[in-house]
Coordinates of N, CA and C in Angstrom, one line a residue:
X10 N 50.0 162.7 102.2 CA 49.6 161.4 101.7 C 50.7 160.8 100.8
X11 N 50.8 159.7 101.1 CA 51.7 158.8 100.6 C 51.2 158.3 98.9
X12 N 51.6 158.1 98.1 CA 51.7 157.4 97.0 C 51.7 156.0 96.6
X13 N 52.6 155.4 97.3 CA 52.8 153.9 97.3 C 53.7 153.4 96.3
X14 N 54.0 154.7 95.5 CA 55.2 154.3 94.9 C 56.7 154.6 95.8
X15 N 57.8 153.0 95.3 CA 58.6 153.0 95.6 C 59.6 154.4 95.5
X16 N 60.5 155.0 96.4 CA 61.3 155.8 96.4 C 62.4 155.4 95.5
X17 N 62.1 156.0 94.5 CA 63.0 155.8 93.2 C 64.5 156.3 93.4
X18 N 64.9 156.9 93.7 CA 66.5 157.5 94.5 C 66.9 156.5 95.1
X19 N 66.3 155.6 96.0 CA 66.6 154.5 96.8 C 66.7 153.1 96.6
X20 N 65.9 153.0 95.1 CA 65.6 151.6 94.3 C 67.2 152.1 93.7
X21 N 67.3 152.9 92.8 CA 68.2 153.2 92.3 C 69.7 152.6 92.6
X22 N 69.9 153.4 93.9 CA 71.4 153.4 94.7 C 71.0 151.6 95.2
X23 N 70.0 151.0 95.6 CA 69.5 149.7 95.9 C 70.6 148.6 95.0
X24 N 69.7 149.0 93.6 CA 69.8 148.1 92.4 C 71.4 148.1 92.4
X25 N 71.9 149.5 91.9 CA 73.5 149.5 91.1 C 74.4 149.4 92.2
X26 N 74.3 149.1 93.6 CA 75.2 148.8 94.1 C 76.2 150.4 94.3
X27 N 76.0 151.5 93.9 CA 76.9 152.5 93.6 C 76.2 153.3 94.2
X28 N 77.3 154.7 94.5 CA 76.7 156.0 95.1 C 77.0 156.7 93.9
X29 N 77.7 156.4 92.9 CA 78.4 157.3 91.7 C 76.7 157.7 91.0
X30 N 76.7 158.5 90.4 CA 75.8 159.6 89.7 C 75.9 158.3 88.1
X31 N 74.2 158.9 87.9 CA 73.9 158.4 86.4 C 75.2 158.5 85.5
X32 N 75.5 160.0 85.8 CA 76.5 160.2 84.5 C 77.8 159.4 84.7
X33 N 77.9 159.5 85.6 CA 79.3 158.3 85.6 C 79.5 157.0 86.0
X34 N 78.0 156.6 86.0 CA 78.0 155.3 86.4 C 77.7 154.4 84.7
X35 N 77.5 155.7 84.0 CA 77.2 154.7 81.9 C 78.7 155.1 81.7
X36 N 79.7 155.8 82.0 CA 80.8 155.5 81.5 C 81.1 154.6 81.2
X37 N 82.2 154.3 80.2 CA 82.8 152.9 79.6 C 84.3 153.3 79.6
X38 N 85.1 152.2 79.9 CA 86.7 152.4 80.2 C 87.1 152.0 78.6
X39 N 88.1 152.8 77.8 CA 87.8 152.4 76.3 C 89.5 151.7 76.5
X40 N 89.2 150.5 76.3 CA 90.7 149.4 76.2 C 91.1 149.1 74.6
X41 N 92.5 150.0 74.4 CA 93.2 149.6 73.3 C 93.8 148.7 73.2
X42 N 93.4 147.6 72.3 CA 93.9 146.3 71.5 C 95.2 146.5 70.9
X43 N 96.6 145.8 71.2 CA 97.4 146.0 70.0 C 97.0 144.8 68.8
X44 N 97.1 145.6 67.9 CA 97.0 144.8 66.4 C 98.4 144.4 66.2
X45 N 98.3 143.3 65.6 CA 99.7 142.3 65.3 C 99.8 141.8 63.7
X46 N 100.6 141.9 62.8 CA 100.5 141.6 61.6 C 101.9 140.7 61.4
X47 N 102.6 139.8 60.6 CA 103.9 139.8 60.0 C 103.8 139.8 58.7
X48 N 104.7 140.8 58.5 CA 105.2 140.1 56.5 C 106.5 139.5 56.4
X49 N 105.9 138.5 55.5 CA 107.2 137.7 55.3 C 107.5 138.1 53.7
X50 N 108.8 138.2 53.3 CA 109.1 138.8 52.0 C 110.2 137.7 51.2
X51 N 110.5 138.3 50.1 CA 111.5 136.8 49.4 C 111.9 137.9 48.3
X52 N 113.3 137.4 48.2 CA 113.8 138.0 46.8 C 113.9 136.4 46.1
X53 N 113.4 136.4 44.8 CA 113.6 135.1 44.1 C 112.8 135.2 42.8
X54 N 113.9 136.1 42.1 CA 113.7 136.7 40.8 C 114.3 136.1 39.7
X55 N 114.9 134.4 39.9 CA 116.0 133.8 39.3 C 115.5 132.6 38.6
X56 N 113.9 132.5 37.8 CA 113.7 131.2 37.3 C 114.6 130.4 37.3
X57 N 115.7 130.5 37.2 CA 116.9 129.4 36.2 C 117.4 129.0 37.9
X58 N 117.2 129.8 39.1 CA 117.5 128.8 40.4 C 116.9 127.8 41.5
X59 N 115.5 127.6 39.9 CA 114.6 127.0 40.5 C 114.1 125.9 39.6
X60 N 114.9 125.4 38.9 CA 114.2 124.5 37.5 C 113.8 122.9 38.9
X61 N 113.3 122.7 38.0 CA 112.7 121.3 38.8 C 112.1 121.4 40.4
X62 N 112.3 122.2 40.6 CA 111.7 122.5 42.3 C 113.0 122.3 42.9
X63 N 114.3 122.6 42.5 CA 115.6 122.4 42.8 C 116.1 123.6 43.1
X64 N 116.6 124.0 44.3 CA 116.8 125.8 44.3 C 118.6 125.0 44.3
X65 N 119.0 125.9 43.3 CA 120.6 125.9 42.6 C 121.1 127.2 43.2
X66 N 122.2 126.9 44.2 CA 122.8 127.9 45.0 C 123.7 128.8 43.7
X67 N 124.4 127.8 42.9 CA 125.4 128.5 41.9 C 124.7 129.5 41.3
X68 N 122.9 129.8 40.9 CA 122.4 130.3 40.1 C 121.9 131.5 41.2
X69 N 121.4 131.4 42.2 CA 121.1 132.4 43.1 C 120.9 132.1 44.5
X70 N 120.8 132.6 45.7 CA 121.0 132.3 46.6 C 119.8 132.3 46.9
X71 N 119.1 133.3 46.7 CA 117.3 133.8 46.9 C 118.0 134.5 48.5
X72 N 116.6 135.1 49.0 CA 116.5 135.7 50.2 C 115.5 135.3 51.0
X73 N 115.1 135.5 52.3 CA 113.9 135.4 53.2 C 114.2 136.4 54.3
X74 N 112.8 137.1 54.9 CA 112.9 137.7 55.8 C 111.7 138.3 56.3
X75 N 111.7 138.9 57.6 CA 110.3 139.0 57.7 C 110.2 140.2 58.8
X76 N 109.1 140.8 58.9 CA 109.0 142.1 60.1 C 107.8 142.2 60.9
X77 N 107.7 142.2 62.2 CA 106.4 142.0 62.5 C 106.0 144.0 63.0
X78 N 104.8 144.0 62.5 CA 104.1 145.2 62.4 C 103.4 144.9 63.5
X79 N 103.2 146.5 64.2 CA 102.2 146.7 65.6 C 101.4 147.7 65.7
X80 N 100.6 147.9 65.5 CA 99.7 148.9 65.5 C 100.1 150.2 64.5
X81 N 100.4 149.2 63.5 CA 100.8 150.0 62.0 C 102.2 150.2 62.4
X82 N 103.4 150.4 63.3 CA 104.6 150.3 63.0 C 105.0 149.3 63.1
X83 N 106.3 149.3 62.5 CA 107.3 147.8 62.7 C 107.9 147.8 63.9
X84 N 107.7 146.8 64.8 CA 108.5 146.4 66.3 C 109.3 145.6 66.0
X85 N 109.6 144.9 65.1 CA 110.6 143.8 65.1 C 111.0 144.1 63.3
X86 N 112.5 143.2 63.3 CA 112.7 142.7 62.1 C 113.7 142.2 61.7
X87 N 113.9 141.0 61.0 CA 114.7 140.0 61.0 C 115.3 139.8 59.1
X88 N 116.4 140.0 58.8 CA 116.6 140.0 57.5 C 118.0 139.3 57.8
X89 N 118.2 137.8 57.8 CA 119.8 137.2 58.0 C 120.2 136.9 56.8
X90 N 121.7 137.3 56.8 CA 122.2 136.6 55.8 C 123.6 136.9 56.1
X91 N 124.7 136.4 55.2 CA 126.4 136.4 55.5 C 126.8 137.7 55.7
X92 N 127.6 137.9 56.7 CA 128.3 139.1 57.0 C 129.8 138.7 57.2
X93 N 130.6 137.7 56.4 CA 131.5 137.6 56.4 C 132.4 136.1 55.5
X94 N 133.8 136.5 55.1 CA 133.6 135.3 54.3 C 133.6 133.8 55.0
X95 N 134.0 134.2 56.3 CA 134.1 132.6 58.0 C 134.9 131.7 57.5
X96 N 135.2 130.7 58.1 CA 136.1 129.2 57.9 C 135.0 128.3 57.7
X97 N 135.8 126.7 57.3 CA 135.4 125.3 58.0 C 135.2 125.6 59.3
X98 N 133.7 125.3 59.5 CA 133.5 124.4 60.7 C 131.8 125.4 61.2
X99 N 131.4 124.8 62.0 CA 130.1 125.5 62.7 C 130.6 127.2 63.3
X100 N 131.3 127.1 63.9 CA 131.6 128.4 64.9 C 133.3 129.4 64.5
X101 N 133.2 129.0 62.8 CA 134.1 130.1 62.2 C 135.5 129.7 63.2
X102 N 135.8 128.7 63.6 CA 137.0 127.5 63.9 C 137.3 126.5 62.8
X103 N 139.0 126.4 63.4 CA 139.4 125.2 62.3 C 140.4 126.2 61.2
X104 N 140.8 125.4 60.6 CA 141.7 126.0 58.9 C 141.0 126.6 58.1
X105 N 141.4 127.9 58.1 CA 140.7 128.8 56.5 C 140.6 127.8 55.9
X106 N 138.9 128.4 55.2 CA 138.7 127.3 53.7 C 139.6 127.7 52.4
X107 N 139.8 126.8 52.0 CA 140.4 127.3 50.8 C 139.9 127.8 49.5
X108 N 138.8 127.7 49.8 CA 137.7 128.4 48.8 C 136.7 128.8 49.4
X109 N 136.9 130.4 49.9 CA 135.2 131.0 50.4 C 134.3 131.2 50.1
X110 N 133.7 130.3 49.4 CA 132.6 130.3 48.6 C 131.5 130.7 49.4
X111 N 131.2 130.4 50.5 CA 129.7 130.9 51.2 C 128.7 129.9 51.2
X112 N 129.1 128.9 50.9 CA 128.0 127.8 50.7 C 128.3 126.7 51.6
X113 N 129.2 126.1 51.9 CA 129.3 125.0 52.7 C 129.7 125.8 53.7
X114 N 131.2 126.6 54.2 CA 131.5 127.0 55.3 C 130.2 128.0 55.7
X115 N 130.6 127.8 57.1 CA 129.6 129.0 57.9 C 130.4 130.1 58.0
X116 N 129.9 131.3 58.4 CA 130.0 132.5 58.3 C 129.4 133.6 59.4
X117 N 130.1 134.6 59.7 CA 129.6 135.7 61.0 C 128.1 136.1 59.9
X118 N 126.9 135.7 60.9 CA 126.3 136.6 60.1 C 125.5 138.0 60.3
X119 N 124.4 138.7 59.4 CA 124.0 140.0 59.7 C 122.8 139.8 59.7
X120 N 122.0 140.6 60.3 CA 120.9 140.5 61.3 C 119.7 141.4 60.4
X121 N 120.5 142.2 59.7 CA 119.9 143.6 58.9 C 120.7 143.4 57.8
X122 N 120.5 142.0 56.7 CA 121.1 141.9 55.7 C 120.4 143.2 55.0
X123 N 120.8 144.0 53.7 CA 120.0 144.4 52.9 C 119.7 144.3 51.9
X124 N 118.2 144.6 51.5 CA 117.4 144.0 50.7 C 117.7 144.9 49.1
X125 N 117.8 144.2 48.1 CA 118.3 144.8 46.9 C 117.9 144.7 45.5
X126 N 116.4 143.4 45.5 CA 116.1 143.3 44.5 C 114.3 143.1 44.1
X127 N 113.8 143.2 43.6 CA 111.9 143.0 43.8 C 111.7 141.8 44.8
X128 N 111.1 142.9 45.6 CA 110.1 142.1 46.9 C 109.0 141.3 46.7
X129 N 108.8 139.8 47.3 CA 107.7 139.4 46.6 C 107.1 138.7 48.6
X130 N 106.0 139.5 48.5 CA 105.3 139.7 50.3 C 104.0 139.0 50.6
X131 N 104.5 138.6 51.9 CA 102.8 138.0 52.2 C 102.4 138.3 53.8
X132 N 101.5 138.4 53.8 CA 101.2 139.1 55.5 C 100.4 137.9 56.1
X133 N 100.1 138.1 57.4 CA 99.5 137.0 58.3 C 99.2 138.1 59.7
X134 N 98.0 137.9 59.8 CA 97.9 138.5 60.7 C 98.0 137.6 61.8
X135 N 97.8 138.2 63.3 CA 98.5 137.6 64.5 C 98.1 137.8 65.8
X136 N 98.1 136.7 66.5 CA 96.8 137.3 67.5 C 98.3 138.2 68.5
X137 N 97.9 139.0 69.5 CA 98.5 139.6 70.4 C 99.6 138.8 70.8
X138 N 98.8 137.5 71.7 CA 99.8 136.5 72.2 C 100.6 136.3 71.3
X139 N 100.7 135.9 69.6 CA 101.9 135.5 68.8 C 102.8 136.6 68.7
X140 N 102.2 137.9 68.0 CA 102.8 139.2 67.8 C 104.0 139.0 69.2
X141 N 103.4 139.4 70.5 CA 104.7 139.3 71.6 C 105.8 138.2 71.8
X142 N 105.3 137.0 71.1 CA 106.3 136.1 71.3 C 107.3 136.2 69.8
X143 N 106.8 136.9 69.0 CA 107.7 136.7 67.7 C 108.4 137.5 68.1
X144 N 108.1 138.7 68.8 CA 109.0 140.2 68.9 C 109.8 139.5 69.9
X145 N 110.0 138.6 70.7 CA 111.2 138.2 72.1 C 111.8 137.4 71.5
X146 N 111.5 136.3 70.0 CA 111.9 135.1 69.7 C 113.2 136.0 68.3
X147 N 112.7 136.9 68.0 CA 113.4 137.3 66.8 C 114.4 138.5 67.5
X148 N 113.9 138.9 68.8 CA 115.1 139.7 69.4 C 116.2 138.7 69.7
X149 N 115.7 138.0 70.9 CA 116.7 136.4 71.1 C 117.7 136.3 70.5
X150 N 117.5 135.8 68.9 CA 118.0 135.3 67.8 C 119.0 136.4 67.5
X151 N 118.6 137.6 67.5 CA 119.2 138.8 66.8 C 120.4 138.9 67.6
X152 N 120.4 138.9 69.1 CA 121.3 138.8 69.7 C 122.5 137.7 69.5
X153 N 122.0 136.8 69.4 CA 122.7 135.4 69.5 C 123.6 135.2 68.0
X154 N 123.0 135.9 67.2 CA 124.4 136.3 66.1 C 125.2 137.5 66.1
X155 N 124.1 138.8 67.0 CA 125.5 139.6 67.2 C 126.8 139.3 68.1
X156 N 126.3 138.2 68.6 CA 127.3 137.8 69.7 C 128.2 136.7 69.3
X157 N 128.0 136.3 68.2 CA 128.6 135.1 66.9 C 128.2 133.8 67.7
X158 N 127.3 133.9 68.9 CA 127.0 132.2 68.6 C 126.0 131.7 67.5
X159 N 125.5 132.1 66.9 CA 124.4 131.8 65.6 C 125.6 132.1 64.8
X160 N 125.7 131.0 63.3 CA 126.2 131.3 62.3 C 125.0 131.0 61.5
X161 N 125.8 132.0 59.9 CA 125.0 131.6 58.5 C 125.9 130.9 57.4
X162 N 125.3 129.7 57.2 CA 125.7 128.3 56.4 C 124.7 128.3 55.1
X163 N 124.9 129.1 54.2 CA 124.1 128.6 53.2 C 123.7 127.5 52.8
X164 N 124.1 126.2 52.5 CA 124.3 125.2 52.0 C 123.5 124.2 53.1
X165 N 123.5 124.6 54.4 CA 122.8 123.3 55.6 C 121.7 124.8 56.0
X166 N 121.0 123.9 57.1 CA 119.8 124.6 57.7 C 120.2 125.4 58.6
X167 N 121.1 126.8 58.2 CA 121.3 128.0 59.3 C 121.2 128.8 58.2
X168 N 120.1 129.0 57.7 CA 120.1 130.5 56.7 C 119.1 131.3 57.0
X169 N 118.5 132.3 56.1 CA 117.8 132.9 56.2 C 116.3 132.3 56.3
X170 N 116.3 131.6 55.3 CA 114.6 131.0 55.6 C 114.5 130.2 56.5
X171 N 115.6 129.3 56.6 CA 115.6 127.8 57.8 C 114.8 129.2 59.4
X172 N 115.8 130.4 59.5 CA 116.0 130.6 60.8 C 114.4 131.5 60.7
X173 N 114.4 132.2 59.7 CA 112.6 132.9 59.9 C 111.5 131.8 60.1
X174 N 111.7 131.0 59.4 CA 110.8 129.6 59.5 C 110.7 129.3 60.8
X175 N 111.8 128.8 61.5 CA 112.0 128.4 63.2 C 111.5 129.3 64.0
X176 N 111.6 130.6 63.7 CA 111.2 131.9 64.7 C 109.6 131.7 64.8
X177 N 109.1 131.9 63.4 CA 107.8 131.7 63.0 C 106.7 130.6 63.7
X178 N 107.8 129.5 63.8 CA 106.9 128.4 64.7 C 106.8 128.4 65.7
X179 N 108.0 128.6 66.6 CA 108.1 129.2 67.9 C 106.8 129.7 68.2
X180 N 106.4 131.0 67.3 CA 105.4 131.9 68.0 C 104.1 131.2 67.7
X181 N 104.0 129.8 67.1 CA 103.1 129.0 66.8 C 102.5 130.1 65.5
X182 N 102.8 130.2 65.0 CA 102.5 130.9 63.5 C 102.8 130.1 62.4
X183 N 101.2 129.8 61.6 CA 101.7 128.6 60.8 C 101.5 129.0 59.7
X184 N 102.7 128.7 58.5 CA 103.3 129.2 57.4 C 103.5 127.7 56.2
X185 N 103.6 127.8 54.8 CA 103.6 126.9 54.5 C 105.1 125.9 54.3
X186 N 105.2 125.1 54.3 CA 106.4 123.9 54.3 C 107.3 124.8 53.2
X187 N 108.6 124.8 53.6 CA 109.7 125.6 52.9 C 110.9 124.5 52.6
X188 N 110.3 123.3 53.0 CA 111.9 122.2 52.5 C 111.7 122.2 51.5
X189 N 112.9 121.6 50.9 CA 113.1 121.3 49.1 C 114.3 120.9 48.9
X190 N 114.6 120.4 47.5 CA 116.0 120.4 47.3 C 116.8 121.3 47.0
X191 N 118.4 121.1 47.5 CA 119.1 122.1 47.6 C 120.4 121.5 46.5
X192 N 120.9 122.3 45.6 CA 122.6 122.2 45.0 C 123.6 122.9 44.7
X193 N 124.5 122.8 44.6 CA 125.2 123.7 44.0 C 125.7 123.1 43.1
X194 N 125.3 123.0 41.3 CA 125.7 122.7 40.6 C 127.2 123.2 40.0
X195 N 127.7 124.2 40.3 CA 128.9 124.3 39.9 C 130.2 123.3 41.4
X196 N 129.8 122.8 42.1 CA 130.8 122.3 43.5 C 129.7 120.7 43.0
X197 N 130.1 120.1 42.0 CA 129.8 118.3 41.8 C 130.1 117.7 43.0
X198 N 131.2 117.8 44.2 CA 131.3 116.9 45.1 C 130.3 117.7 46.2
X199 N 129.1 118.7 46.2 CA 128.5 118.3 46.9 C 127.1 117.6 46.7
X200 N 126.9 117.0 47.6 CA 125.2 116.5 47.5 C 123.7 117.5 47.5
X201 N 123.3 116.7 46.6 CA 121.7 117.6 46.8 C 121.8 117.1 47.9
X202 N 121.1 118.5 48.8 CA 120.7 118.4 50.1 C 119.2 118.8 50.2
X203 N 118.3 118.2 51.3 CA 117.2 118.5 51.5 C 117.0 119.5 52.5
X204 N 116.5 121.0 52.2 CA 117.3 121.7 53.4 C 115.6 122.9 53.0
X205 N 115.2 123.8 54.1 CA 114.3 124.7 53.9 C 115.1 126.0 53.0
X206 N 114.3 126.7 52.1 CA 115.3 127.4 51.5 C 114.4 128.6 50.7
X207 N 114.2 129.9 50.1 CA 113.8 130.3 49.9 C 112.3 130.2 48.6
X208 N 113.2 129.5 47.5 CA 112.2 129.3 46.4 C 111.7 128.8 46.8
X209 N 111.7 127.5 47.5 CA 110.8 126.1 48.2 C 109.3 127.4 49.0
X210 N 110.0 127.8 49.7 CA 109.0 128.1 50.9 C 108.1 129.6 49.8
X211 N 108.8 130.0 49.3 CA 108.0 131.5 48.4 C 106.8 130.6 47.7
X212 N 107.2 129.3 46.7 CA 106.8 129.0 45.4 C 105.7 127.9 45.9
X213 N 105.5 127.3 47.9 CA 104.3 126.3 48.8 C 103.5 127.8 49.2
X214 N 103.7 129.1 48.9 CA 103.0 130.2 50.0 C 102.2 130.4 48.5
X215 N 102.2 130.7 47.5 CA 101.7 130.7 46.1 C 100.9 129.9 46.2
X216 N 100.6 127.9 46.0 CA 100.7 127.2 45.6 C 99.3 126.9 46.7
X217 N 99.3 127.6 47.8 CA 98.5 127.8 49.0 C 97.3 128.8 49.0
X218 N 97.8 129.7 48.0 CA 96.7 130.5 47.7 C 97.2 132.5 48.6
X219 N 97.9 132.4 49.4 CA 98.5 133.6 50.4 C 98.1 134.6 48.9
X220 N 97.7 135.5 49.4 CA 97.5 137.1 48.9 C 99.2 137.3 48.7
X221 N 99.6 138.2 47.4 CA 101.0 138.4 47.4 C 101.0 139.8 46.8
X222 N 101.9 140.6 47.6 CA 101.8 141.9 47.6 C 103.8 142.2 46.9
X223 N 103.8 143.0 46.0 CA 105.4 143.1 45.0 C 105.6 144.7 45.2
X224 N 107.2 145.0 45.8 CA 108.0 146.6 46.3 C 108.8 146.0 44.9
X225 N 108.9 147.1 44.3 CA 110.0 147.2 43.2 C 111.1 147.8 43.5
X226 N 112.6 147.7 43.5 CA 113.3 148.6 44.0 C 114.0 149.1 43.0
X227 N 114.3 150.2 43.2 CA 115.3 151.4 41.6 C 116.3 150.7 41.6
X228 N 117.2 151.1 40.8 CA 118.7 150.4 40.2 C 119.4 150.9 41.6
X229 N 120.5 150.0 42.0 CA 121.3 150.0 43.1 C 120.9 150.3 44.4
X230 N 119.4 150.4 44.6 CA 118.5 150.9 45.7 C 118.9 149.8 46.8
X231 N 118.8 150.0 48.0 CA 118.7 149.4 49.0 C 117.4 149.5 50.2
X232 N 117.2 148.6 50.6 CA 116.1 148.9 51.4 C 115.9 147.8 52.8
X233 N 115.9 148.2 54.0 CA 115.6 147.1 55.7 C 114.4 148.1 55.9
X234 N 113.8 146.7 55.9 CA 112.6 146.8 57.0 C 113.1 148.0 58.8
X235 N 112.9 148.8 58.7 CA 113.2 149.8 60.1 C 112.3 149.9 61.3
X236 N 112.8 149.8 62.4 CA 111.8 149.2 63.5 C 110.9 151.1 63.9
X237 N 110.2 151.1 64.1 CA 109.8 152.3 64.2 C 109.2 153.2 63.2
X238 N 109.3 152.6 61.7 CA 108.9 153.7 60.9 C 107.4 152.5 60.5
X239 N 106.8 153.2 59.9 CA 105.1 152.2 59.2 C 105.6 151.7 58.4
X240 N 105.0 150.9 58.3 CA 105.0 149.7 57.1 C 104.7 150.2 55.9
X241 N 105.7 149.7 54.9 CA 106.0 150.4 53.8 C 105.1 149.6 52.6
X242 N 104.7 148.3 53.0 CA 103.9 147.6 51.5 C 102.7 147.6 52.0
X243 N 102.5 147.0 53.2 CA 101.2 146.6 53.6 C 100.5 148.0 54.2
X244 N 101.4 149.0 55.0 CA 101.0 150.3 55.6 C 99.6 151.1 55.1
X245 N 99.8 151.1 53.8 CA 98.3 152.0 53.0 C 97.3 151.2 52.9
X246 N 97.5 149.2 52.9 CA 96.5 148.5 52.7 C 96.0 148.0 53.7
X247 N 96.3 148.4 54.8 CA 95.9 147.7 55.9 C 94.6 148.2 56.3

């Protein structure tokens, strides 16, 4: 005698479309997310190179730089600054300057300047899609000065913050406004220039409210962001 209930083995295989077994048919495929962070950092320990909202080259240069973190290590990282004393002119062409000052002429520059004085940090997290484009946009770049077509011009917009700033937007990563004025009070025949520059951009990320995280470094200590090792400020707080 029949029951009249449906053959349950057959509703079963009916419904889910599958021959695979209960047990492997609740499996779940577990997909790893990469996590994407940047920190952007600043040496600019020099009140006196910043009176008025004026960043004074003669008084300090400041720094900018930045590293993008990936699933707690660093993939990328970007720390420019002068690697040499260069000539007059954009592409280290033309007549030695007669004064190498580092401020008007351009210069070969370094990719892994190093860092040498209290870090002052701010992080931004990042979706996947930016994380990959900052890591191609800051390799790009890195190449393009090992190869000396990128110079570093302290004095105009080829420095360290102009060029982290540019990278940063590229990847559509938005950061606060870094122009300001620029001088070099000890060189009177140059002009304040209006140029992106470290105090400017450290002192609008403040002023914005960014969480700020401070690496102290020992006397004569040196320190680069290294691609492959964890993140050294934000690493424990993440």
């Amino acid at each position: 005698m029949t029951s009249g209930l449906p053959d349950q083995k057959k509703e079963w295989i009916e419904l889910g479309r599958s021959t695979s077994s209960p047990k492997e048919n609740t499996e779940r495929a577990i997909v790893e997310l990469d996590d994407y962070y940047v920190v952007i950092g600043f040496e600019v320990n020099n009140p006196k190179a910043f009176m008025d909202k004026t960043h004074d080259l003669a008084v300090d240069y400041g720094h900018a730089f930045y590293y993008v973190v990936k699933n707690s290590l660093i993939s990328k990282a970007l720390s420019f600054g002068p690697g040499d004393e260069g000539k007059i002119g954009w592409f280290n062409s033309g007549r030695p300057a007669p004064i190498k000052d580092g401020y008007m002429n351009s210069r070969p520059g370094d990719v892994d300047y190093p860092i040498r004085e209290t870090v002052k940090t701010f992080k931004i997290a990042l979706t996947a899609a930016q994380g990959r484009i900052l890591e191609l946009e800051t390799e790009k770049f890195r190449e393009k000065v090992k190869s000396g077509k990128e110079k570093y011009t302290a004095y105009l917009n080829d420095t360290c913050a102009e060029s982290a700033r540019d990278l940063l937007d590229a990847a559509d990563i938005r950061t606060p406004s870094g122009s300001g004025r620029v001088k070099h009070s000890d060189i009177l025949s140059l002009p304040i220039a209006y140029a992106i520059n470290p105090y400017m951009w450290y002192n609008n990320f403040v002023d914005e409210g960014f969480s700020e995280m401070v690496m102290e470094l020992g006397e004569d200590e040196e320190w680069q962001p290294t691609v492959g090792e964890i993140d050294p400020i934000f690493g424990s707080a993440s």
